[in-house]
C-alpha angles and dihedrals in degrees: 000000000000142000110292091054090107091060098038104041104065129178111144119204118261112289095024121098126215090247092052092052091047090053095054092044092051091048091053093049092049091049092063094246112163117248093256091061093044090053093046089063095040092052092058093050095051139085090205108036127076095042096309094121088059090050091051091050101036094125087067132061108255123204117184120198105193135196107203122224097164135089113268091009092261106186092210090057099048105098085341092292105275093177103033136069118275118219093191124092143209087256089056090051092050091049091053092051088051093044093061095036092236120185104222134171119266088246089063092050092049091050092051089050094051112099088205089071095060112127125240114278133210110284094032112143088234088081098051092105102029131111127189125199129179109220099174133016140180095254090064092060091045091050089052090053090049091052092052092047092049091050088054090056102259125140109230133236103186111194093182138252098269107066118146134176143087108327096229092047093051089047090054091055092046092047090053090051092048092050091050092051090046092052089055092055094240127150103224142158114214107203130187142161136184133096121291126194138218126215102213114223101148134051101245131109134252141095131242096278092053091045091050090052092046092052089049091051091055095045097045094045108178097338107159120232100022124111132162146191128199121180146152112242092223090063097246123091110197091315134149096265095269122139086231095060115122118254090213137289145278132218129198139138089296089060091053091048091052091047089056098042094046096039092237117174109206092197093058091052091045092051088055094043086237104140093139092061091047095052092041087059094048094041093236105121113131104232115184104143119223110335094195093233136072123205098150128256134331124201125184129181115190117203113195133170110285 
């Protein structure tokens, strides 16, 4: 079981249609809600998630081999935890809908008010014959990036594999750190993982990794000696599910040169959440195709001598 299970294994609770569940999920993603909150709502609108698969199969022994794509490797968050206990509640789900002011169908509200849609809690007999093992996790991919950077002679600033937050805000903090390191004349790789979010206000295209890179491009301007990569390890960064979706984006001195020659304003693209169009113009989309794994995002900023 890997990340993506929440989106691909669909069995809405009685009274809720597939389209209605899609609508509330999309609204949550556009609101900038972190994945934990998105999954809290999804679990309580599903007949599979939140431990319900374990309940359905409790006469069998169930072994789950999980590939983590979530901060802190929380088993209940990976694919919305179909075979593990869920500590969140219907009340939590209702509070999240209210927190973001989501307009949802009456069927969704009724489902979140129905005690029969409560997820399976710790101690439930459904888990008497279940076993859960993590076989891959984000930190492993981050450690691999660190190893490559060290072998290339970079000192490492490892910000961890569990970062969350608004992509442009995290980029602002990382840009400030990169500029500080650059001013000190150090050769450093700033490495981070985790899952960032985007609050969609415009009508452009691009996921959190592209938006992070776009924000960096605007903040770093034409700073010599700094380059960066931000990508989703599954090969698709907030895309539409197509094999041709970008995995993320890169920036380097070539990006800055294209920005200048084409008269591109990163802030204007950022205001429209249109990172894909920006990096299409500069030729810096990270295009890997499906990688057949999913251990969250990897971001690397390289600071070299100017």
